[in-house]
Short mmCIF file of C-alpha atoms and ligand atoms in Angstrom, two decimals:
data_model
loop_
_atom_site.label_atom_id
_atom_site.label_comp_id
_atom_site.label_asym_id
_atom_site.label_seq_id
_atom_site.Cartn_x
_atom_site.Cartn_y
_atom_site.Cartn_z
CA UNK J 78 123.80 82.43 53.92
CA UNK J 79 123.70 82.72 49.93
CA UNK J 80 126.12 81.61 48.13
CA UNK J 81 126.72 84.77 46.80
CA UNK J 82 127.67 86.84 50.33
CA UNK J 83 129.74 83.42 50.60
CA UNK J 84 131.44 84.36 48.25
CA UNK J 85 131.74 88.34 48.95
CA UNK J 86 133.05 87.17 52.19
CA UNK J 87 136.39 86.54 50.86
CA UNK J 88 138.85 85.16 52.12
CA UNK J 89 136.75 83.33 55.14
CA UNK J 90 137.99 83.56 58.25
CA UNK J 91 139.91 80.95 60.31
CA UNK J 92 137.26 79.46 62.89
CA UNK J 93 137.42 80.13 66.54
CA UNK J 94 138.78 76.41 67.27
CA UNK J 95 141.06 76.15 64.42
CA UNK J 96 143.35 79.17 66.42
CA UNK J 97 142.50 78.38 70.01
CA UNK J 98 145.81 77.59 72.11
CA UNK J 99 146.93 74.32 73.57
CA UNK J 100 145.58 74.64 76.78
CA UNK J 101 142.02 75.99 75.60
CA UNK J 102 142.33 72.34 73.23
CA UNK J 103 142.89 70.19 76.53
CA UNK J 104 139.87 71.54 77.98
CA UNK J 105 137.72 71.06 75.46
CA UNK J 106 139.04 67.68 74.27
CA UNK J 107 138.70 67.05 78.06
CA UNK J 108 134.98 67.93 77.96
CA UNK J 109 133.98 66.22 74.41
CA UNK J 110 136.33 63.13 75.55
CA UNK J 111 133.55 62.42 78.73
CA UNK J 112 130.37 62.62 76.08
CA UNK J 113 131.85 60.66 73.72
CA UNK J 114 132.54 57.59 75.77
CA UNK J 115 129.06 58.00 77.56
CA UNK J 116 127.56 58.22 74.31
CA UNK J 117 129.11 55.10 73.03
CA UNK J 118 128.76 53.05 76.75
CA UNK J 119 125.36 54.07 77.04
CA UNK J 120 124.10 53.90 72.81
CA UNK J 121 126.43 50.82 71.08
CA UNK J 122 126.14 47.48 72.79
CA UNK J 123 129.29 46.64 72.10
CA UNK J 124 131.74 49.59 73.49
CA UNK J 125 129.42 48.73 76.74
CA UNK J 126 130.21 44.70 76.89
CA UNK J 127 133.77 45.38 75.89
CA UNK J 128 134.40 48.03 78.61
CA UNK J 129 131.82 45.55 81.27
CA UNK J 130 134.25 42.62 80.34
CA UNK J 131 137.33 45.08 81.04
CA UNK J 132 136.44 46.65 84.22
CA UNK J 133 136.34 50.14 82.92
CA UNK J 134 133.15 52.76 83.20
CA UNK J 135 133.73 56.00 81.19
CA UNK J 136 133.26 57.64 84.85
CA UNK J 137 136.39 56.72 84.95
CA UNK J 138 138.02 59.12 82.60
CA UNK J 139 138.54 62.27 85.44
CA UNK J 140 141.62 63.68 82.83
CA UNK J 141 142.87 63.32 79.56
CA UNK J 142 145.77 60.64 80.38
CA UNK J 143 143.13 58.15 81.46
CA UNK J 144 142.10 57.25 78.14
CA UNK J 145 145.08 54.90 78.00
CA UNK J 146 142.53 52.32 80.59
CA UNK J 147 139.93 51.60 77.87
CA UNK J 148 140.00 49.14 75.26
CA UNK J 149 141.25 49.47 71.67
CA UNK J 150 138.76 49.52 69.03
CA UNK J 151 140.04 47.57 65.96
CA UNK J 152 138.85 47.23 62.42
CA UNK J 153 137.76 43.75 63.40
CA UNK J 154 135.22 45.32 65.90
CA UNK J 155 133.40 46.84 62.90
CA UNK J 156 133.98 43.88 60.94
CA UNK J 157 132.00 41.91 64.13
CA UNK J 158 129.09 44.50 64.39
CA UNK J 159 128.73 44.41 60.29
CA UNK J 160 127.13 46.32 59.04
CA UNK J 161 125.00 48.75 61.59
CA UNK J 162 126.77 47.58 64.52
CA UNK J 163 128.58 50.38 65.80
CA UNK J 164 125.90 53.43 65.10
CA UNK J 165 124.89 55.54 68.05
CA UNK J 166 122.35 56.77 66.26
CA UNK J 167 118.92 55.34 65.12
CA UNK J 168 119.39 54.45 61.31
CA UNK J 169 116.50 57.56 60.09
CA UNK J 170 119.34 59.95 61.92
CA UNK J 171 122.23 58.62 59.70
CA UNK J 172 122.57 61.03 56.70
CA UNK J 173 125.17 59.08 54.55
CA UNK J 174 126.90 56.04 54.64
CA UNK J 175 130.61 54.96 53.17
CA UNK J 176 132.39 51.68 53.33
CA UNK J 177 135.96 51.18 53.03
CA UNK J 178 136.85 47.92 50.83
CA UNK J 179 139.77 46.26 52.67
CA UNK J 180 141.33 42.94 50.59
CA UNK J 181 140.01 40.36 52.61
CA UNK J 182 136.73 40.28 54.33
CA UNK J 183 133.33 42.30 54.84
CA UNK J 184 134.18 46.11 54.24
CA UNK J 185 133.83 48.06 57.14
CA UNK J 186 131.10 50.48 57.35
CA UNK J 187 131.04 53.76 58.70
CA UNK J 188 127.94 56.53 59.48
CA UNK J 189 127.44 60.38 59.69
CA UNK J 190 124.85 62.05 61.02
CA UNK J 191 124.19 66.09 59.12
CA UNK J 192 126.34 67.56 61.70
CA UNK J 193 129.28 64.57 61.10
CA UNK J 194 129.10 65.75 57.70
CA UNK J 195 129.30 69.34 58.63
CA UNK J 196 131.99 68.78 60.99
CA UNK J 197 134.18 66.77 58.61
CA UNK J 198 133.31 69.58 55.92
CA UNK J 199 134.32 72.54 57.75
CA UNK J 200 137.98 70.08 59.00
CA UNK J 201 138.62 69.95 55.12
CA UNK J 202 138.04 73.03 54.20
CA UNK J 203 140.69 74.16 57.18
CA UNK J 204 142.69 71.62 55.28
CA UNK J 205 142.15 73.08 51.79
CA UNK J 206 142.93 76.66 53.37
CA UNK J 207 145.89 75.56 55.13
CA UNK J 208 147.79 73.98 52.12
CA UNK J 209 147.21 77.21 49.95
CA UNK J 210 143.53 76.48 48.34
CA UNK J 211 141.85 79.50 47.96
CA UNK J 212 138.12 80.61 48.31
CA UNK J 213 137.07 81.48 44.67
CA UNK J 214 139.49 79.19 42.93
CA UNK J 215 138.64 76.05 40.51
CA UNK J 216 139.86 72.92 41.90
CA UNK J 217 139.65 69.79 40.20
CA UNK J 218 138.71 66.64 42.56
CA UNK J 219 140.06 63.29 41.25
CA UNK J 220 139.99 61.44 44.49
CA UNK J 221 137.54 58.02 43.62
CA UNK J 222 133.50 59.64 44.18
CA UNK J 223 131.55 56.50 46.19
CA UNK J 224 131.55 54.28 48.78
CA UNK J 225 135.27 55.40 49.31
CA UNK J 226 135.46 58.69 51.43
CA UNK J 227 138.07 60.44 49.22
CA UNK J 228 135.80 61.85 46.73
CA UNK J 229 132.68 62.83 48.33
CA UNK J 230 135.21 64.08 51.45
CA UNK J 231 137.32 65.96 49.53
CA UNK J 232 134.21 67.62 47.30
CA UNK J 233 132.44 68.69 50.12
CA UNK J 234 135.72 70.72 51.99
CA UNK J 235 136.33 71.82 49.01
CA UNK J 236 132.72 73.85 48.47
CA UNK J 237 132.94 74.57 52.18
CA UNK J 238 135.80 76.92 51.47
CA UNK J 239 134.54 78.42 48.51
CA UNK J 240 136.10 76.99 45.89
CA UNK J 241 134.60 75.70 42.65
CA UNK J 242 134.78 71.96 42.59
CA UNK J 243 134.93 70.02 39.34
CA UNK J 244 134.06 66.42 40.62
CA UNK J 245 136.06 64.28 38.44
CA UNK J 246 136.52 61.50 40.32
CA UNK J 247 139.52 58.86 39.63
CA UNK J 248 139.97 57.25 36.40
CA UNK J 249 139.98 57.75 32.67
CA UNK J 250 143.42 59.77 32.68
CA UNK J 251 142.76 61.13 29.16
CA UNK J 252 139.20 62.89 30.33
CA UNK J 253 141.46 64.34 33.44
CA UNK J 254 144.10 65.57 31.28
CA UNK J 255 141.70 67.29 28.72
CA UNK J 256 139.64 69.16 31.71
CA UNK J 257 142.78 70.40 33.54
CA UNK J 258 143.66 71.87 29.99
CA UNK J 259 140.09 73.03 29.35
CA UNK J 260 139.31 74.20 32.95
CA UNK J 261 141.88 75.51 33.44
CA UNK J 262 141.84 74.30 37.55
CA UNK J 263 144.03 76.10 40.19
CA UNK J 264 144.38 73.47 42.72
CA UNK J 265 144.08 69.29 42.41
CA UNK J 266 143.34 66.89 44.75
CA UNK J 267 143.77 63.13 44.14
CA UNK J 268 146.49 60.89 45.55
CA UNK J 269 149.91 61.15 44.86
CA UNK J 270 150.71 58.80 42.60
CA UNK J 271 147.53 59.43 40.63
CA UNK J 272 148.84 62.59 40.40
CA UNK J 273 152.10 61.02 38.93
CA UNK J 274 150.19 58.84 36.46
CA UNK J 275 148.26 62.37 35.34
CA UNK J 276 151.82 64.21 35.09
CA UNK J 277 153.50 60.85 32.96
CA UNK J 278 150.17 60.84 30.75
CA UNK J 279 150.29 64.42 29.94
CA UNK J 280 154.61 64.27 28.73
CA UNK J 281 153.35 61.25 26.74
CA UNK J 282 150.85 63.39 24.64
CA UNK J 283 153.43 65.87 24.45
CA UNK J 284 152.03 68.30 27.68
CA UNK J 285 154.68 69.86 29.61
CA UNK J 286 152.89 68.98 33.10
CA UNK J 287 154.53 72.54 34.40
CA UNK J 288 152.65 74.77 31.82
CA UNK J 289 149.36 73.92 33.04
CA UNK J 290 147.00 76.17 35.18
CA UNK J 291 147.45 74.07 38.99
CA UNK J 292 149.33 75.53 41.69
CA UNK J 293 148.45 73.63 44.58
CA UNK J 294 148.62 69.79 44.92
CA UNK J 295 146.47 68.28 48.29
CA UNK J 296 147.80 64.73 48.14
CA UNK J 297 146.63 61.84 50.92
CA UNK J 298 145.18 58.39 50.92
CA UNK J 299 148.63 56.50 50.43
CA UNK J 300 151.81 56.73 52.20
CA UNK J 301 154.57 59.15 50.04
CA UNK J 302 158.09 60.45 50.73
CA UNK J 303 159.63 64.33 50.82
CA UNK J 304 161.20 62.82 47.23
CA UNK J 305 158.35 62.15 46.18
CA UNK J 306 156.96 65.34 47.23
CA UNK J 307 160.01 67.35 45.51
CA UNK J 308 159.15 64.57 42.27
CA UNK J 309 155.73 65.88 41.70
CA UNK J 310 157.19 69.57 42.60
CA UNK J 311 158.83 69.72 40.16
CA UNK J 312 156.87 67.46 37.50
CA UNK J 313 153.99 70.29 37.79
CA UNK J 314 155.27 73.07 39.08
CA UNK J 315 153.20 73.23 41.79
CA UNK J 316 152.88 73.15 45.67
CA UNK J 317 152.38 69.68 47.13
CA UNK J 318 150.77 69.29 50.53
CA UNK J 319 150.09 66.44 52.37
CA UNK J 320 146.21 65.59 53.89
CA UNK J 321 145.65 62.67 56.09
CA UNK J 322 142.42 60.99 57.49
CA UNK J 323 140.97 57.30 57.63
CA UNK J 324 136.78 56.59 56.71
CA UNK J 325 137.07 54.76 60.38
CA UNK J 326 137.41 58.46 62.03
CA UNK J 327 136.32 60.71 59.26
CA UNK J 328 137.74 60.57 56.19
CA UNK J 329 140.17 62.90 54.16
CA UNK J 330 140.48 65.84 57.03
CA UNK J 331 141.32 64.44 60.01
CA UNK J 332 144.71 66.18 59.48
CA UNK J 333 146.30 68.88 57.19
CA UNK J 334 149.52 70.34 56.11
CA UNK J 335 150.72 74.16 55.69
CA UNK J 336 152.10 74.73 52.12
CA UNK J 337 154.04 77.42 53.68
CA UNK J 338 155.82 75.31 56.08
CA UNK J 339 155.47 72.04 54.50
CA UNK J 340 156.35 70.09 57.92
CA UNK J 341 153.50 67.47 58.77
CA UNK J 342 149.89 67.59 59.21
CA UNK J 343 147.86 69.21 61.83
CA UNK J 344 145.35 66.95 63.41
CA UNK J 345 142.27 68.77 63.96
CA UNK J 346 142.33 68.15 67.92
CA UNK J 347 139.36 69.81 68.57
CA UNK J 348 137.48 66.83 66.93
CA UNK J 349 140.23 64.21 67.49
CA UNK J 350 142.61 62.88 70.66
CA UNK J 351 145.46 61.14 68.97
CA UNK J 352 148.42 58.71 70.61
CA UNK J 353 150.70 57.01 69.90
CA UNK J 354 151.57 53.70 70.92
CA UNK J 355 154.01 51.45 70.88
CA UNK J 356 152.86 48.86 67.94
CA UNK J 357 154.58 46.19 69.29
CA UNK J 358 153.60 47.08 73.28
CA UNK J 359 149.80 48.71 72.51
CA UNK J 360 149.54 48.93 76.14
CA UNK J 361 152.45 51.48 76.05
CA UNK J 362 151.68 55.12 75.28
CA UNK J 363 154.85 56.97 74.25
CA UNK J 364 155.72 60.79 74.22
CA UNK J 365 155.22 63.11 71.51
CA UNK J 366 158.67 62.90 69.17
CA UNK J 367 158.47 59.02 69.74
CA UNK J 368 157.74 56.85 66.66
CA UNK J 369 155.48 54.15 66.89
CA UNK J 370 151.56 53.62 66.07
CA UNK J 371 149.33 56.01 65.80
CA UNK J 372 145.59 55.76 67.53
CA UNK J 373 142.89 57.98 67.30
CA UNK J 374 139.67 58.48 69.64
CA UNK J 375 136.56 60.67 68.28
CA UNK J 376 135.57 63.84 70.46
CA UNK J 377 132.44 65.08 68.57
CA UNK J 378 131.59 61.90 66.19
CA UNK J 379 127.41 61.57 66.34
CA UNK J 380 126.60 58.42 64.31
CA UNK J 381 130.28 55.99 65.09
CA UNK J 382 132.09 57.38 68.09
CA UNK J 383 135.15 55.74 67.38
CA UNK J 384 137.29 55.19 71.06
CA UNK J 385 141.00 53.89 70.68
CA UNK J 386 140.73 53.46 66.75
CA UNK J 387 144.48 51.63 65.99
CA UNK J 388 145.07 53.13 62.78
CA UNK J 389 148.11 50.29 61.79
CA UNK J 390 149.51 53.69 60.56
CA UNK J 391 153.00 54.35 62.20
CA UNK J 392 154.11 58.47 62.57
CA UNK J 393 155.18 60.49 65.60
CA UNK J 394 153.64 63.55 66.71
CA UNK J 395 155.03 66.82 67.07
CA UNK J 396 153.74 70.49 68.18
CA UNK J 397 151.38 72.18 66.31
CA UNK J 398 153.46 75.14 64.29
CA UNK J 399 151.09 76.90 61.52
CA UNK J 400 148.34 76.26 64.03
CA UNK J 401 149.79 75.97 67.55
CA UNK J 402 147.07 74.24 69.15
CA UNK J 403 146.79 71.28 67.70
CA UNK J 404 149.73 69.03 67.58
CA UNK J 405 151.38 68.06 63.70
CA UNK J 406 152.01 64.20 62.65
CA UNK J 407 155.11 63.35 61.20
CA UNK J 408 154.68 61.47 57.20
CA UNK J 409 153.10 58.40 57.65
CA UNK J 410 156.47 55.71 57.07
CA UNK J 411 154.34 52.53 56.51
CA UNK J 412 151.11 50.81 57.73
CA UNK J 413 152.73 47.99 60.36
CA UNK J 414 150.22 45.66 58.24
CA UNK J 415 152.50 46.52 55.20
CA UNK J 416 155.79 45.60 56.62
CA UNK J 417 157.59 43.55 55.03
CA UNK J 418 159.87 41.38 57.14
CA UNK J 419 163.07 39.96 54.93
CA UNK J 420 164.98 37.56 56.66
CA UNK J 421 164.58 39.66 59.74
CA UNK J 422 165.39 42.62 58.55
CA UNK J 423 161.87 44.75 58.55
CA UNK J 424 161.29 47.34 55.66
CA UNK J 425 158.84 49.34 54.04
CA UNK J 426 157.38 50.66 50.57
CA UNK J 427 158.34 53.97 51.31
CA UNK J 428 161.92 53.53 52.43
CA UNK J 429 162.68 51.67 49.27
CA UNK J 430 160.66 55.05 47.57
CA UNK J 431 163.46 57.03 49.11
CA UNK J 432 166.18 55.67 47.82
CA UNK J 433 165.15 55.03 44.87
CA UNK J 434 164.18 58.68 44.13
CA UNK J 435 167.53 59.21 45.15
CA UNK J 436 169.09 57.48 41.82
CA UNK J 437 168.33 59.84 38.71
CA UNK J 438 168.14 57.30 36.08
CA UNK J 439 165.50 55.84 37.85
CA UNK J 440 161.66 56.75 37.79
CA UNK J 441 159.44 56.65 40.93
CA UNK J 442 156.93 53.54 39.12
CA UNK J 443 158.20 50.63 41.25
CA UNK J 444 156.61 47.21 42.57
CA UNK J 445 158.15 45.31 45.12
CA UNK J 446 157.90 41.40 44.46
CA UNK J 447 158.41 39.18 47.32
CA UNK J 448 159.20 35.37 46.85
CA UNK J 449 160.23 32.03 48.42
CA UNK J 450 162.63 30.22 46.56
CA UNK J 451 163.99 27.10 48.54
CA UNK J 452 162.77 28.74 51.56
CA UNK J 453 164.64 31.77 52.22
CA UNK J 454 162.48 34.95 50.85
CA UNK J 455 163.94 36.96 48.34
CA UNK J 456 162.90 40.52 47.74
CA UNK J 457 162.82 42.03 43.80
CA UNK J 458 162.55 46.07 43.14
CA UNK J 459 161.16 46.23 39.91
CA UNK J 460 161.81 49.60 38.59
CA UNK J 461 161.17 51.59 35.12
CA UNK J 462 164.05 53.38 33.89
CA UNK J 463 163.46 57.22 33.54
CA UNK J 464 162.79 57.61 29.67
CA UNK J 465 165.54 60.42 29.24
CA UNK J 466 168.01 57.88 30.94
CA UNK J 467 169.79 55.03 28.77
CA UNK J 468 169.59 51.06 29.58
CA UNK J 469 173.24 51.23 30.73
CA UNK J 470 172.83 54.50 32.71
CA UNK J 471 169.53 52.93 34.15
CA UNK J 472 171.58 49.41 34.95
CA UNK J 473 174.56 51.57 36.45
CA UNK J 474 171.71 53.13 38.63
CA UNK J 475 170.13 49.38 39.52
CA UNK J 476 173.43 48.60 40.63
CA UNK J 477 173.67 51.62 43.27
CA UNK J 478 170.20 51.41 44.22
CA UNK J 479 171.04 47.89 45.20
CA UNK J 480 174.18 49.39 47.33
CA UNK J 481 171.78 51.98 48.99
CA UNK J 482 169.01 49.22 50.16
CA UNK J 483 171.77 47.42 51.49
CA UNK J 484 173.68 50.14 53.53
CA UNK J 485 170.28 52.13 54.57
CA UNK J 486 167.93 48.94 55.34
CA UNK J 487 170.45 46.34 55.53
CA UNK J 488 169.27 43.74 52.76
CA UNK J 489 170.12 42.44 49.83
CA UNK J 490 167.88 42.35 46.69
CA UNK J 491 167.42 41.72 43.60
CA UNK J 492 166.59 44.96 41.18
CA UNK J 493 165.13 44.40 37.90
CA UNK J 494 165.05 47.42 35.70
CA UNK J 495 162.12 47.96 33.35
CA UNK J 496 161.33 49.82 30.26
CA UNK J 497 159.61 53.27 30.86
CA UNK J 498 155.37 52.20 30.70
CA UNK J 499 155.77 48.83 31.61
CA UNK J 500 154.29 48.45 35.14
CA UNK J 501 150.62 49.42 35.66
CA UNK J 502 149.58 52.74 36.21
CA UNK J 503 147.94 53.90 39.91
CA UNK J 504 144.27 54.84 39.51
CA UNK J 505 144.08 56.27 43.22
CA UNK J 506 145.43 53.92 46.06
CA UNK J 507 149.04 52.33 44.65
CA UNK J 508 149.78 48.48 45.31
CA UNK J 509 153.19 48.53 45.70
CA UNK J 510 153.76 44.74 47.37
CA UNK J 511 153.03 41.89 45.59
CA UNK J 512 154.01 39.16 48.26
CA UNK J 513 154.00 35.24 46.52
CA UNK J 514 155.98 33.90 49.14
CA UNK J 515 153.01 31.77 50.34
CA UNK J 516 151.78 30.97 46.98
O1 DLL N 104 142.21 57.02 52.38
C1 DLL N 104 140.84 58.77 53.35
C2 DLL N 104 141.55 59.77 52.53
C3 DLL N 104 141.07 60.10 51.28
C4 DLL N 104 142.65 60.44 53.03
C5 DLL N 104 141.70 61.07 50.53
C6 DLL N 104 143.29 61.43 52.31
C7 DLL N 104 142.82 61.74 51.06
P1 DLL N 104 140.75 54.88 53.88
O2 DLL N 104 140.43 54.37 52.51
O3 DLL N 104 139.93 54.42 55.01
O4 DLL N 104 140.61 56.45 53.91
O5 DLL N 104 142.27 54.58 54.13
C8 DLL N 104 142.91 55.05 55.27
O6 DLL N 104 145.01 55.31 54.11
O7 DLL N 104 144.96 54.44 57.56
C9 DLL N 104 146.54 55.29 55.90
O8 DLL N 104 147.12 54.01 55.92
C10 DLL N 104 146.32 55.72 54.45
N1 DLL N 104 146.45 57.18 54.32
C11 DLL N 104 145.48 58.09 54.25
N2 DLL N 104 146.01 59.34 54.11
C12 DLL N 104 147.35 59.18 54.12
C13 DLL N 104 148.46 60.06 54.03
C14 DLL N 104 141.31 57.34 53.13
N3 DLL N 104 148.31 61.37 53.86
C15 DLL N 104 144.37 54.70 55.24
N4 DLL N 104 149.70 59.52 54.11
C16 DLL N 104 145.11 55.25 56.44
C17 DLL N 104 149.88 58.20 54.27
C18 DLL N 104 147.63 57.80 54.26
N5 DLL N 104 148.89 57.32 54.34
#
């Protein structure tokens, strides 16, 4: 097709899977579930000694519930089969490659084949659609281009729709702010607290954030709250919608939320079987509503079928609602990797984002600084005053923020307010913790 009757197509239609209803999901997930974990016994060496050593044979799998028999995969199996390990494909038959960094170790590296890279296109664009981007419209892509699947994830759902992508890429805030003014783009995608460094850049200069052209936020990469959501709301004026995904299954796309309803993200389940499990019991699979970790399994992945992928990501799924079929996840609360345990008292990031969103003197730049002094850990919320709030107002507010973390989460900490600009600025994924208790 040219682009041109692409384009007189408008809007595109939803695809036949995207609207297909629970039960028509089930069977196919039922069907793709069987290839999959032949394809990755029978083509990756390693899936076949770990299910050989286990006892398992993907004959096995006669309905959906039996996944729960077969092994985990874990980010240290592709860590182990580094870097080629894990294809199911010859290398000639892999048509990209990205890596995702990780702080300590090799990074792990994942494959597509052309139709992975089709598939994962048309799941963003149904992403795109879903939270509000439309066919035809400019949207400016400052998710990181590279190794890193934002960029090149994001760029290509975005052309599959339609749209017309400015590929920006993450970084030099100043060149972002002068092509959203100059561009005049309908729709941004980058994570949200990029998106808050762009929007605390622009009142800086002068730029009311809310005059410019955007209307639609799609925000993903890093855990965020509904304040946080409302925050950047009403920063831009815009609609914010949340888009999930991991390189290890996909990438951005693996799930999407409706800017209409604005109540979790759909999980493409015609490409992906999620569960959840309990993170502290993996061998326990618990029932949609229930909160614990969330796993995914591949259903049409060529080059890395991925089988029992433990995210570390903790959610809770829910029915699907803007698309029935396919079931919603809850926001993501906190990676169990990034909880932080305070004299037994276990926390997250994005509680203490809550609450501190909650205190109006306060701004949402925040570091959390964990310590050991004379052995008992000590927890400090660093926090920047709002700049239309005074040092007294923003102490007044330390002082009930405090109050909050102790009655919601139960410790006590120490909250040290800055000046407005003082802690550094996200560039796409936020470091929140800075732990120096074993330092
Ligand atoms: O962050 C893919 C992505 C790019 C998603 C752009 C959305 C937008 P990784 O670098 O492999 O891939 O990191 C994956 O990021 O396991 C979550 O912990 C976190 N994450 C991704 N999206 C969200 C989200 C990309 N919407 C890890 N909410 C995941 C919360 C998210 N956390």
């Amino acid at each position: 097709m040219s682009e041109t009757s692409r384009r007189v197509e408008l809007p595109n239609p939803l695809d036949n899977e995207e609207t297909m209803s629970r039960d028509q999901i089930e069977s196919i997930q039922l069907e793709r579930l069987k290839d999959t974990l032949h394809l990755a016994y029978n083509k990756v060496p390693h899936y076949k000694q770990k299910y050989d050593a286990a006892g398992v044979h993907p004959n096995d799998l006669k309905e959906l519930s039996d996944l729960s028999i077969f092994p985990f995969t874990e980010k240290e199996d592709l860590r182990k089969t580094y870097p080629f390990g894990m294809f199911a494909v010859p290398q000639h038959e892999v048509a990209r490659i990205h890596a995702s960094s990780g702080t300590t170790g090799k990074p792990t590296v994942v494959g597509y084949t052309q139709q992975d890279l089709d598939d994962w296109a048309k799941l963003g664009a149904r992403c795109l659609r879903l939270s509000g981007v439309k066919p035809g419209w400019k949207v400016h892509n400052a998710y990181g281009y590279g190794l890193f699947t934002g960029g090149l994830g994001a760029h290509a759902a975005a052309e599959r729709l339609g749209a017309t992508v400015i590929p920006m890429s993450g970084g030099q805030t100043d060149k972002q702010i002068s092509l959203i003014q100059d561009f005049a783009p309908d729709a941004i995608l980058c994570t949200p607290t990029y998106l808050l460094t762009i929007g605390d850049a622009m009142q800086r200069k002068g730029i009311d954030p809310r005059s410019t052209s955007l209307k639609v936020a799609v925000l993903g990469a890093e855990p965020w709250t509904e304040e946080m959501r409302h925050e950047l709301e009403e920063m831009f004026n815009i609609d914010a919608c949340d888009i999930y995904g991991l390189s290890e299954v996909m990438g951005p796309g693996v799930a999407g939320e409706s800017s209409e309803r604005k109540d979790g993200s759909h999980i493409w389940e015609d490409h992906f079987r999620p569960e959840i499990i309990d993170a502290f019991d993996p061998s326990k699979v618990l029932g949609d509503g229930e909160h614990g970790e969330l796993v995914f399994t591949s259903l049409t992945k060529q080059a890395l079928p991925i089988i029992r992928y433990r995210t570390h990501d903790l959610t809770r799924l829910m029915p699907g609602s803007a698309r029935p079929g396919h079931r919603r996840m809850g926001r993501i609360t906190g990676r169990s990797d990034d909880m932080i345990i305070l004299r037994g008292v276990n926390l997250f990031p994005s509680q203490i984002e809550e609450l501190i969103l909650k205190v109006p003197a306060l701004s949402p730049h925040f570091q959390l600084l964990l310590t050991r002094p004379d052995r008992m850990d000590q927890l400090a919320v660093k926090v920047e005053r709002r700049s239309d709030s005074s040092r007294e107002q923003a102490e007044i507010g330390g002082k009930e923020l405090a109050k909050l973390i102790k009655i919601h989460i139960g410790s006590s900490c120490a909250i040290d307010i800055l000046e407005p600009e003082s802690l550094e600025r996200s560039m796409g994924k936020l470091k929140r913790i800075y732990d120096l208790r074993n330092q």
